mmCIF file of C-alpha atoms in Angstrom:
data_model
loop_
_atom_site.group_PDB
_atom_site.id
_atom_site.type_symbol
_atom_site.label_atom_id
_atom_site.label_comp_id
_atom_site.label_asym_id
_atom_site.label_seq_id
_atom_site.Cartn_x
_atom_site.Cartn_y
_atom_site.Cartn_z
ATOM 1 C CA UNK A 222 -10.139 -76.599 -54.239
ATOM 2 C CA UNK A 223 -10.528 -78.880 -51.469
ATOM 3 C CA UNK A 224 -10.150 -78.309 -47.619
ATOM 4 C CA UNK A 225 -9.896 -80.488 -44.654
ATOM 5 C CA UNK A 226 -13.185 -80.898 -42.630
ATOM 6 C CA UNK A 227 -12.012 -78.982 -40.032
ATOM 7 C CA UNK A 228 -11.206 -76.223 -41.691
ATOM 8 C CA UNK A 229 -13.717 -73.178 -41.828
ATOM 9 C CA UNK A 230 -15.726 -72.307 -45.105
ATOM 10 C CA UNK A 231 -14.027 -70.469 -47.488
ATOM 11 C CA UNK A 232 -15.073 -67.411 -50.180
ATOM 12 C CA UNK A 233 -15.937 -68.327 -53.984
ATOM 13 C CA UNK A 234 -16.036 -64.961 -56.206
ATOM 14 C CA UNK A 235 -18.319 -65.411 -59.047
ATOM 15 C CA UNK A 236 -18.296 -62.458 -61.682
ATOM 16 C CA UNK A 237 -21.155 -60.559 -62.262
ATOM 17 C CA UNK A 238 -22.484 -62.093 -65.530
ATOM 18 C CA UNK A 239 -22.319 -58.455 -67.243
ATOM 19 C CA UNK A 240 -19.662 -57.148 -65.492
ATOM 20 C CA UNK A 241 -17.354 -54.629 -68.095
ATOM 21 C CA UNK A 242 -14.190 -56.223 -68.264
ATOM 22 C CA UNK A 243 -12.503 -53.322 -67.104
ATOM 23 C CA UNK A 244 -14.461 -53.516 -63.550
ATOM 24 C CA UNK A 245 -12.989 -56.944 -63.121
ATOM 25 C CA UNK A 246 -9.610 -56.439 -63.646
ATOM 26 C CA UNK A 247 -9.979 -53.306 -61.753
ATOM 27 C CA UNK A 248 -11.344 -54.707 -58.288
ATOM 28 C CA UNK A 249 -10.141 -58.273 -58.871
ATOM 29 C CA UNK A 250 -6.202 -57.451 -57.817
ATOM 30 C CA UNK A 251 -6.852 -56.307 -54.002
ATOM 31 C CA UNK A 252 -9.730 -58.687 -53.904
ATOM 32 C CA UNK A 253 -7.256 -61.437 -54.738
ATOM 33 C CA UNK A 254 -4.642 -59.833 -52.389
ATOM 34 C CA UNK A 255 -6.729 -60.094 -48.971
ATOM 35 C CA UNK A 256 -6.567 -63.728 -48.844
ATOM 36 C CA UNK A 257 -9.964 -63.778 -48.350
ATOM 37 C CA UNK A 258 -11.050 -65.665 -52.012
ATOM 38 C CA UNK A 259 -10.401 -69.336 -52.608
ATOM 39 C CA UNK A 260 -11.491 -69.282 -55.995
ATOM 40 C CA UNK A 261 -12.841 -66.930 -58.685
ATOM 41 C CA UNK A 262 -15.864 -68.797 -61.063
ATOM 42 C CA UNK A 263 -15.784 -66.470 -64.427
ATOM 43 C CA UNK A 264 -19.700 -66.561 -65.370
ATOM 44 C CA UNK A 265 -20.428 -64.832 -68.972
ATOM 45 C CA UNK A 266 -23.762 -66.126 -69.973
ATOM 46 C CA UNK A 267 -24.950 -65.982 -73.742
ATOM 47 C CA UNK A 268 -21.136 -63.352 -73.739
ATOM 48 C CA UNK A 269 -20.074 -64.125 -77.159
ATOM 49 C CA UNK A 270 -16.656 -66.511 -77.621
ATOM 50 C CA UNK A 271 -14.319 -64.046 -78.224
ATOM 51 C CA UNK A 272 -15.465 -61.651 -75.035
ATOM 52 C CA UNK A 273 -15.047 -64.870 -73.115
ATOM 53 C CA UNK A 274 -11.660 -65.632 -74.276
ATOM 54 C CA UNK A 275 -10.749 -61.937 -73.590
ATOM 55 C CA UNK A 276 -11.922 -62.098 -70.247
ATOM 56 C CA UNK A 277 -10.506 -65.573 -69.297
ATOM 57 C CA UNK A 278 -7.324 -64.038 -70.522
ATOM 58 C CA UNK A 279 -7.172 -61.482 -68.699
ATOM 59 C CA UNK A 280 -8.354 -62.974 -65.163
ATOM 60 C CA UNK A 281 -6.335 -66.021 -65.043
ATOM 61 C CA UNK A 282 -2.665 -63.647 -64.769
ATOM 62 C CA UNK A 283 -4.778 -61.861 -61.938
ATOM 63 C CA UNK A 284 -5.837 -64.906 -60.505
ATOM 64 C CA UNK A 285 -2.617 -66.924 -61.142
ATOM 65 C CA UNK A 286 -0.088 -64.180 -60.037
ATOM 66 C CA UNK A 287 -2.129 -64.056 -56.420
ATOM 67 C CA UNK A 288 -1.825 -67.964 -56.433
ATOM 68 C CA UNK A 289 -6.208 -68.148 -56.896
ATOM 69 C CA UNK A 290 -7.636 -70.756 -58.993
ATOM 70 C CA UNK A 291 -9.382 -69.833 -61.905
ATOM 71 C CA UNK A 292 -12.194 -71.911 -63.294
ATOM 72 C CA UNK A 293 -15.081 -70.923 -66.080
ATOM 73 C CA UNK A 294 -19.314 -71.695 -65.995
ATOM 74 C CA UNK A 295 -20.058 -74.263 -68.361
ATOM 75 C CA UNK A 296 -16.792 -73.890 -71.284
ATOM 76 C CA UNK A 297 -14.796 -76.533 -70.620
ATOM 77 C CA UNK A 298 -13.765 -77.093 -73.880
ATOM 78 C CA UNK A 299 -11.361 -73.586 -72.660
ATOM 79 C CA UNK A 300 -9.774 -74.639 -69.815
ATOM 80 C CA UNK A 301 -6.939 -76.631 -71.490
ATOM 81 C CA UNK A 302 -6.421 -74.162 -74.237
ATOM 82 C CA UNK A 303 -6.232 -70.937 -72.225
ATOM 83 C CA UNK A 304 -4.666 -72.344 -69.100
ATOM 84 C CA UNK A 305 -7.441 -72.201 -66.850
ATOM 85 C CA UNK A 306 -7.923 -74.807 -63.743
ATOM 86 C CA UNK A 307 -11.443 -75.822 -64.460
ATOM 87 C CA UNK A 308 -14.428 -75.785 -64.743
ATOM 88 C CA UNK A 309 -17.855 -75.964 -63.264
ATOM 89 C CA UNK A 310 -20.693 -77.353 -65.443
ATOM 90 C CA UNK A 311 -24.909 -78.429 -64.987
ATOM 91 C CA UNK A 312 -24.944 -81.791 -64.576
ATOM 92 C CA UNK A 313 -28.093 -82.287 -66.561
ATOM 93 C CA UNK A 314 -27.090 -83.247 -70.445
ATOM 94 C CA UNK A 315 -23.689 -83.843 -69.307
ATOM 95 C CA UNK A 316 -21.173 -86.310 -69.548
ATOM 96 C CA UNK A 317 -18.848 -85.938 -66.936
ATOM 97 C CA UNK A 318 -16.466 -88.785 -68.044
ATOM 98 C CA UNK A 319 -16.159 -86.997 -71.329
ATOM 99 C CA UNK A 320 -15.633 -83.585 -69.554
ATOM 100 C CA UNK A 321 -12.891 -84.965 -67.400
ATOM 101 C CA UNK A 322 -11.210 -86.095 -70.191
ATOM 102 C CA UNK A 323 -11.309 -82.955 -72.323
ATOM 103 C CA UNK A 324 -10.086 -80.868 -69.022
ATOM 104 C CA UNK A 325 -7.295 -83.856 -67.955
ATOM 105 C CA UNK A 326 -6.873 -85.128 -64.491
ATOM 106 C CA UNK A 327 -5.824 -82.393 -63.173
ATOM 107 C CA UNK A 328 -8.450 -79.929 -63.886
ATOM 108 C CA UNK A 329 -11.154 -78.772 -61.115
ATOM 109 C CA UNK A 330 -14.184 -80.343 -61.951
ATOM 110 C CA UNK A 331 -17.444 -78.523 -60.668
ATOM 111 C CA UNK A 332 -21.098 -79.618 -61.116
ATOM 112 C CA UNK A 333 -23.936 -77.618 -59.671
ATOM 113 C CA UNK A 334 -26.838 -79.862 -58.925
ATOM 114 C CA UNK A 335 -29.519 -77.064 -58.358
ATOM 115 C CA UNK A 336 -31.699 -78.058 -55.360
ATOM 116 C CA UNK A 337 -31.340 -82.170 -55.549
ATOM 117 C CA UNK A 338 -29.581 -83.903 -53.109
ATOM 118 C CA UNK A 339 -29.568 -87.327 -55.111
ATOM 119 C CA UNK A 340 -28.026 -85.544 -58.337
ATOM 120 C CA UNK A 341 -25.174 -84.265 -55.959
ATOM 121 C CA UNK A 342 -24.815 -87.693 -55.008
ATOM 122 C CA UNK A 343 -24.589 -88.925 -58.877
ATOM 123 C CA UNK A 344 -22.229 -86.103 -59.773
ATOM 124 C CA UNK A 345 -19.843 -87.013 -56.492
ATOM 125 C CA UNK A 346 -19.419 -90.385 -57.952
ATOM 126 C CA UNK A 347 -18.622 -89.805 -61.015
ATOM 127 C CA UNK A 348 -15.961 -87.687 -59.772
ATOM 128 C CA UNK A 349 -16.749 -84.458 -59.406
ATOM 129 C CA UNK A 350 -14.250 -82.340 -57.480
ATOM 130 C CA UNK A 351 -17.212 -80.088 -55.802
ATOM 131 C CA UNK A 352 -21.145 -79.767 -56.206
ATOM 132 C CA UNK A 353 -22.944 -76.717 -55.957
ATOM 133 C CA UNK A 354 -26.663 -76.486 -54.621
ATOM 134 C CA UNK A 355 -28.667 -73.027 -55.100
ATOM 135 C CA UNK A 356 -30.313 -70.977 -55.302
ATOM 136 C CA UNK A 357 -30.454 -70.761 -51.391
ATOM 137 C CA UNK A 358 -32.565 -67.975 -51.701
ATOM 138 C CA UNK A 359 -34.393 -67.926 -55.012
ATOM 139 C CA UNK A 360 -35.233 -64.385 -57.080
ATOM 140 C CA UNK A 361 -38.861 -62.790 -56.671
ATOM 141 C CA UNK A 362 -40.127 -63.411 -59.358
ATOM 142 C CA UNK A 363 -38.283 -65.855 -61.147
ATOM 143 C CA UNK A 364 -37.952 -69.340 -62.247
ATOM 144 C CA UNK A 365 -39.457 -72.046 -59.850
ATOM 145 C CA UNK A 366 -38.869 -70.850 -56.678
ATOM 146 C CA UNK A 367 -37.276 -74.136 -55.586
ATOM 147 C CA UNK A 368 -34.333 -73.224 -53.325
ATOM 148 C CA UNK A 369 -31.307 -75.478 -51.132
ATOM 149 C CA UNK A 370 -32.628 -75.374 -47.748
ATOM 150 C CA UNK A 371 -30.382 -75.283 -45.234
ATOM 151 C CA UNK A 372 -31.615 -79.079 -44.117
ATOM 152 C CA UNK A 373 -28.975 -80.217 -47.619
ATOM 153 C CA UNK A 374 -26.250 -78.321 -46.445
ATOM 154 C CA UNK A 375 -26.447 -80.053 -42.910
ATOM 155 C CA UNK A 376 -26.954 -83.853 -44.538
ATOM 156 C CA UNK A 377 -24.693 -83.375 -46.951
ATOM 157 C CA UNK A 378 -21.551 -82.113 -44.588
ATOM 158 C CA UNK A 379 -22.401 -85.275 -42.131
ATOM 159 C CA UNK A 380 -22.467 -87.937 -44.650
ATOM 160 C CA UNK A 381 -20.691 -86.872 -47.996
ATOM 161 C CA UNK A 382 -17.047 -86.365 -48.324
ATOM 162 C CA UNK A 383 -17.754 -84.078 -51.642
ATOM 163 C CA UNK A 384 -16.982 -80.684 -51.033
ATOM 164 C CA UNK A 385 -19.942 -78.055 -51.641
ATOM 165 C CA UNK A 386 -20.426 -74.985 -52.300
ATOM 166 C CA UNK A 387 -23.781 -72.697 -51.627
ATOM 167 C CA UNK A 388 -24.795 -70.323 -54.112
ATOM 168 C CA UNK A 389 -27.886 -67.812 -54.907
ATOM 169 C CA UNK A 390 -29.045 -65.061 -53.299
ATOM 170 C CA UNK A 391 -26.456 -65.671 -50.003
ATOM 171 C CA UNK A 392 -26.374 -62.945 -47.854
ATOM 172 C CA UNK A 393 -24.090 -62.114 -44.697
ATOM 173 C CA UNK A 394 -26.575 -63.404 -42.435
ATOM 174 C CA UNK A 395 -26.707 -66.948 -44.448
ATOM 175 C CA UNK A 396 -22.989 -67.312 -45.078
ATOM 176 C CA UNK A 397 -22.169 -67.117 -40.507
ATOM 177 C CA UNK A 398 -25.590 -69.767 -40.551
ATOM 178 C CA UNK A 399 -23.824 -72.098 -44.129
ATOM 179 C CA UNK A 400 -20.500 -71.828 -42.392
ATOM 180 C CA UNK A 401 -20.927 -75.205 -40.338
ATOM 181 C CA UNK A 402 -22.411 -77.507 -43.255
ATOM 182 C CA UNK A 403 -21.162 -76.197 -46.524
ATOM 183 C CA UNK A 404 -17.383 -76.311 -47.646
ATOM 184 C CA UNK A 405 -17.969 -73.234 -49.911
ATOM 185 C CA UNK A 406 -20.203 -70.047 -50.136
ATOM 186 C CA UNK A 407 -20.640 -67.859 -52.850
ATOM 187 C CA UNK A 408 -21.533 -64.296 -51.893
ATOM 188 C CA UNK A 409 -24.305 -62.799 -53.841
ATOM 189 C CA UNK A 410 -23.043 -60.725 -57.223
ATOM 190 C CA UNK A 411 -24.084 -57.907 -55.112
ATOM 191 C CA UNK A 412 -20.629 -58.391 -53.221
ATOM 192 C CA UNK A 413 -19.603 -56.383 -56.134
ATOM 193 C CA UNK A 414 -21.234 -53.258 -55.374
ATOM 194 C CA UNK A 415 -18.968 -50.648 -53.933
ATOM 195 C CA UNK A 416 -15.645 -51.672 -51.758
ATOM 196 C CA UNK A 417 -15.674 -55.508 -52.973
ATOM 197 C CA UNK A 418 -12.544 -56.012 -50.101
ATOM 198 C CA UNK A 419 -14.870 -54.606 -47.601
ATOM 199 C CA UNK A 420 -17.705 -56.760 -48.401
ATOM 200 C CA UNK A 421 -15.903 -59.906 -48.311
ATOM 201 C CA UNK A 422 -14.059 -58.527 -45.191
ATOM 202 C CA UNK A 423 -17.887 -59.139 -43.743
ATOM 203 C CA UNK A 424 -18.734 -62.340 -45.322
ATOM 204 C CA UNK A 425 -15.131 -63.939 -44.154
ATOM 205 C CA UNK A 426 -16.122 -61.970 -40.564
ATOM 206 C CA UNK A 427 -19.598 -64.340 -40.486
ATOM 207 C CA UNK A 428 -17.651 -67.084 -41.110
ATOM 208 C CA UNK A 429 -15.188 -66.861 -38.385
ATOM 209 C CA UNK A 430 -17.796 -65.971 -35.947
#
């Protein structure tokens, strides 16, 4: 999950966090097909373990017959079991040293950092493989408000090697503006909604542009 600097941003599908299982595997084949997805994040807050299993099941042969990495929000402890190729975790409470070793070398270590540039700094030295900074536009209503302003994005692409990835609340509009600064953008869940190849069709379109 890394790119060369020159290279334009590329598409991270997260799942809808209570997406049927069916819907996935349903939409997730052409998706995969387009060439348009770098990587697929399976998200299942508070899911239970064995709907999680189930699910990581079932998307890694999607993901893994269209040559699309696979990783999993926050259960690491999976990744070496069900043959997954990472996984992204908060860095707050945890111990990246010991979740490299549980994952091995090899794995795709991701580490969202919310809205601070200095704990994307901590988590790219201990080795993570990408951070993630979000919400970039925050939910009315909810939590803190605090989002990534676009003034990270730009700091962060001139003086960290680290690849990132923006996340929450992205819209077409923000992906074509992210597209110089971040490495990664994560389309809204609403990308799901209706012809999923279409909408990333749009999103990839604003980042060409």
């Amino acid at each position: 999950m890394t790119q060369e600097p020159e290279d334009a941003a590329r598409l991270i599908l997260v799942t809808p966090p209570r997406a049927a299982l069916e819907t996935l595997t349903a939409a997730l084949p052409d998706a995969l097909a387009s060439g348009l997805v770098a990587t697929v994040r399976l998200d299942m807050p508070g899911a239970p373990e064995d709907e999680i299993r189930r699910a990581a099941d079932a998307l890694r042969v999607i993901c893994h017959a269209a040559d699309v990495a696979l990783v999993i929000r926050d259960h690491f402890r999976m990744v070496r079991p069900l043959g997954l190729d990472g996984a992204q975790v908060d860095l707050k409470g945890a111990s990246l040293k010991k979740i490299r070793a549980e994952m091995g070398e090899d794995a795709i270590l991701g580490v969202a950092c919310g809205t601070s540039r200095h704990d994307g700094m901590v988590a790219g030295e201990a080795g993570a493989d990408y951070v993630l900074f979000g919400p970039f536009r925050a939910p009315e209503g909810l939590g803190a408000g605090e989002t990534a302003p676009m003034e990270l994005f730009e700091w962060w692409g001139e003086m960290i090697e680290t690849p990132s990835i923006a996340e929450g609340g992205v819209t077409v509009e923000d992906a074509g503006a992210l597209s110089a600064h971040a490495d990664f953008i994560a389309p809204d869940v609403s990308v799901w909604d209706g012809d999923l190849v279409a909408n990333l069709r749009r999103f990839q379109a604003a980042l060409d542009d």
